Amino acid sequence: MEAENLMQQAENHMLHVYNRYPVVLDHGEGVYLYDTEGNKYLDFAAGIAVHALGYGNEEYNQALKAQIDKLMHTSNLYYNQPTIEAAEKLCTASEMDRAFFTNSGTEAIEGAIKAAKKYAYEKDGCTDHEIIAMNHSFHGRSLGALAVTGNAHYREPFEPLPGIVKFADYNDLESVKSQVNEKTCAIILETIQGEGGIFPAEKGFLEGIRRICDEKDILLILDEIQCGMGRTGTMFAWQGYGVKPDIMTCAKALGCGVPVGAFVMTERVAASSLKPGDHGTTYGGNPFAGAAVSKVLTIFQKKKLTEHVKEIGAYLEERLEQMKDQYECIRARRGIGLLQGLELTIPVGEISNKALAQGLLVITAGNNVLRFVPPLVIEREHVDEMIDKLGMALKG
Ligand SMILES: *Cc1c(COP(=O)(O)O)cnc(C)c1O
């Protein structure tokens, strides 16, 4: 009854922009979540690829509690130690040189776009530069991020959107080439399209884009907000392809629950891009967020999480492939590591609701894909439990 009341209260007072699953989540433990009624759920959603460490990691929790007692916020007018450490660790992990911390993924995208535009402006003093983005991409909900998001449903009511953006087909190099001209300042894409339905880039496609960018001094922006932070078995997905971006965005699992994102870039870009006064944020990179990022990156290393993901990701992939052979309603499996999708021929929303009733949280992507983005700390037994519960949902 408690949950019913809370949900009613939510519908009375909160802006209705989500059709939420009918549960009120209360607390987490390991890779399980509990609702206010005491029901237990195996979590293969992780707050949309956020909770890489699962729930109740003692070292992470203690670090945050200690930082709350010390200092939460300073503004960027002053230095603070946790964020300096976070920046150093993020640059090392991403093989980049300079980081700017934001409060979300969409803000990281905004910053990346501004950095690319400023880089081009520094070269020729013009402001008519173009960006090439991908069809079926997702980069966020603010106007700048929407401008590079290739989904008419998300964009249409808010047009005209800022900037000159041209769209190309993902994994179609000729389509990208046909949009390139002397005004192109950046090509932006997800290394693995997440929201659009879990489509990994093909190696040749990424390499081809890198070549175009090198030839014409166009900046390659890789959006690693969902596919980054160890999810594919390397710290960032591009590292598995060996195609390094000029600017990279990161968020979601970066803070493992604390709202924080970042855009990072090479020194070459930083040297002729955003300068004092060009960009800023009040909250971004405050000591609380910095402490989270710093601790998360340390724990990733200590636990050798990328190695674990390679192993457990291979097992998840194997079990999902078996399922695909077993169920006619599964058309395809796609993904790398612990970023996986099953394309269904039946409504995916119904299946994720049935899974919920079985005590399993899975989410959807695109309009026909079930998305699996569990905490990176899951073990084989959790994969087995998920497969059993999903099997019940598919049968029921
Ligand atoms: C979630 C996501 C974003 C937006 O991040 P928010 O934190 O929701 O603003 C951008 N790009 C990708 C690839 C994402 O998955």
Short mmCIF file of N, CA, C and O and ligand atoms in Angstrom, two decimals, residues 104-107 109 138-141 190 195 223 225-226 251-252, ligand 1:
data_model
loop_
_atom_site.label_atom_id
_atom_site.label_comp_id
_atom_site.label_asym_id
_atom_site.label_seq_id
_atom_site.Cartn_x
_atom_site.Cartn_y
_atom_site.Cartn_z
N SER A 104 26.64 15.90 -15.90
CA SER A 104 25.85 14.89 -16.61
C SER A 104 26.52 14.58 -17.94
O SER A 104 27.47 15.26 -18.36
N GLY A 105 25.95 13.57 -18.61
CA GLY A 105 26.44 13.22 -19.93
C GLY A 105 26.13 14.29 -20.96
O GLY A 105 26.99 14.66 -21.76
N THR A 106 24.92 14.77 -20.92
CA THR A 106 24.52 15.76 -21.94
C THR A 106 25.41 17.00 -21.86
O THR A 106 25.79 17.58 -22.87
N GLU A 107 25.79 17.38 -20.65
CA GLU A 107 26.69 18.54 -20.51
C GLU A 107 28.09 18.23 -21.02
O GLU A 107 28.81 19.13 -21.46
N ILE A 109 28.64 16.35 -23.58
CA ILE A 109 28.48 16.50 -25.03
C ILE A 109 28.50 17.98 -25.42
O ILE A 109 29.16 18.38 -26.38
N PHE A 138 22.40 8.64 -29.91
CA PHE A 138 21.82 9.33 -28.75
C PHE A 138 22.95 10.01 -28.00
O PHE A 138 23.93 9.38 -27.62
N HIS A 139 22.80 11.33 -27.81
CA HIS A 139 23.84 12.07 -27.10
C HIS A 139 23.31 12.91 -25.95
O HIS A 139 24.06 13.63 -25.32
N GLY A 140 22.00 12.87 -25.70
CA GLY A 140 21.48 13.62 -24.56
C GLY A 140 20.31 14.51 -24.95
O GLY A 140 19.91 14.58 -26.11
N ARG A 141 19.77 15.23 -23.93
CA ARG A 141 18.49 15.92 -24.10
C ARG A 141 18.57 17.43 -24.13
O ARG A 141 17.55 18.09 -24.33
N GLU A 190 28.92 7.49 -31.07
CA GLU A 190 29.13 6.56 -29.97
C GLU A 190 29.98 5.41 -30.50
O GLU A 190 29.71 4.92 -31.60
N GLU A 195 21.49 3.58 -26.78
CA GLU A 195 20.06 3.90 -26.86
C GLU A 195 19.45 3.47 -28.21
O GLU A 195 18.31 3.03 -28.26
N ASP A 223 31.70 9.42 -28.14
CA ASP A 223 30.82 9.46 -26.97
C ASP A 223 30.90 8.09 -26.28
O ASP A 223 30.40 7.09 -26.78
N ILE A 225 29.89 7.67 -23.10
CA ILE A 225 29.10 7.86 -21.89
C ILE A 225 28.49 6.54 -21.41
O ILE A 225 28.48 6.25 -20.22
N GLN A 226 28.03 5.73 -22.36
CA GLN A 226 27.42 4.45 -21.98
C GLN A 226 28.39 3.28 -22.15
O GLN A 226 28.47 2.40 -21.30
N ALA A 251 30.43 9.70 -18.73
CA ALA A 251 29.51 10.02 -17.63
C ALA A 251 29.02 8.70 -17.06
O ALA A 251 29.84 7.82 -16.81
N LYS A 252 27.71 8.53 -16.87
CA LYS A 252 27.11 7.31 -16.33
C LYS A 252 27.97 6.64 -15.24
O LYS A 252 27.90 7.05 -14.09
C1 LIG B 1 22.99 8.53 -21.33
C2 LIG B 1 23.74 9.04 -22.51
C3 LIG B 1 23.93 10.41 -22.73
C4 LIG B 1 23.30 11.46 -21.86
O1 LIG B 1 23.75 11.42 -20.56
P1 LIG B 1 22.88 12.11 -19.39
O2 LIG B 1 23.72 11.94 -18.16
O3 LIG B 1 21.57 11.39 -19.34
O4 LIG B 1 22.71 13.53 -19.76
C5 LIG B 1 24.70 10.79 -23.81
N1 LIG B 1 25.26 9.88 -24.63
C6 LIG B 1 25.11 8.55 -24.45
C7 LIG B 1 25.76 7.59 -25.38
C8 LIG B 1 24.32 8.10 -23.40
O5 LIG B 1 24.13 6.78 -23.24
#
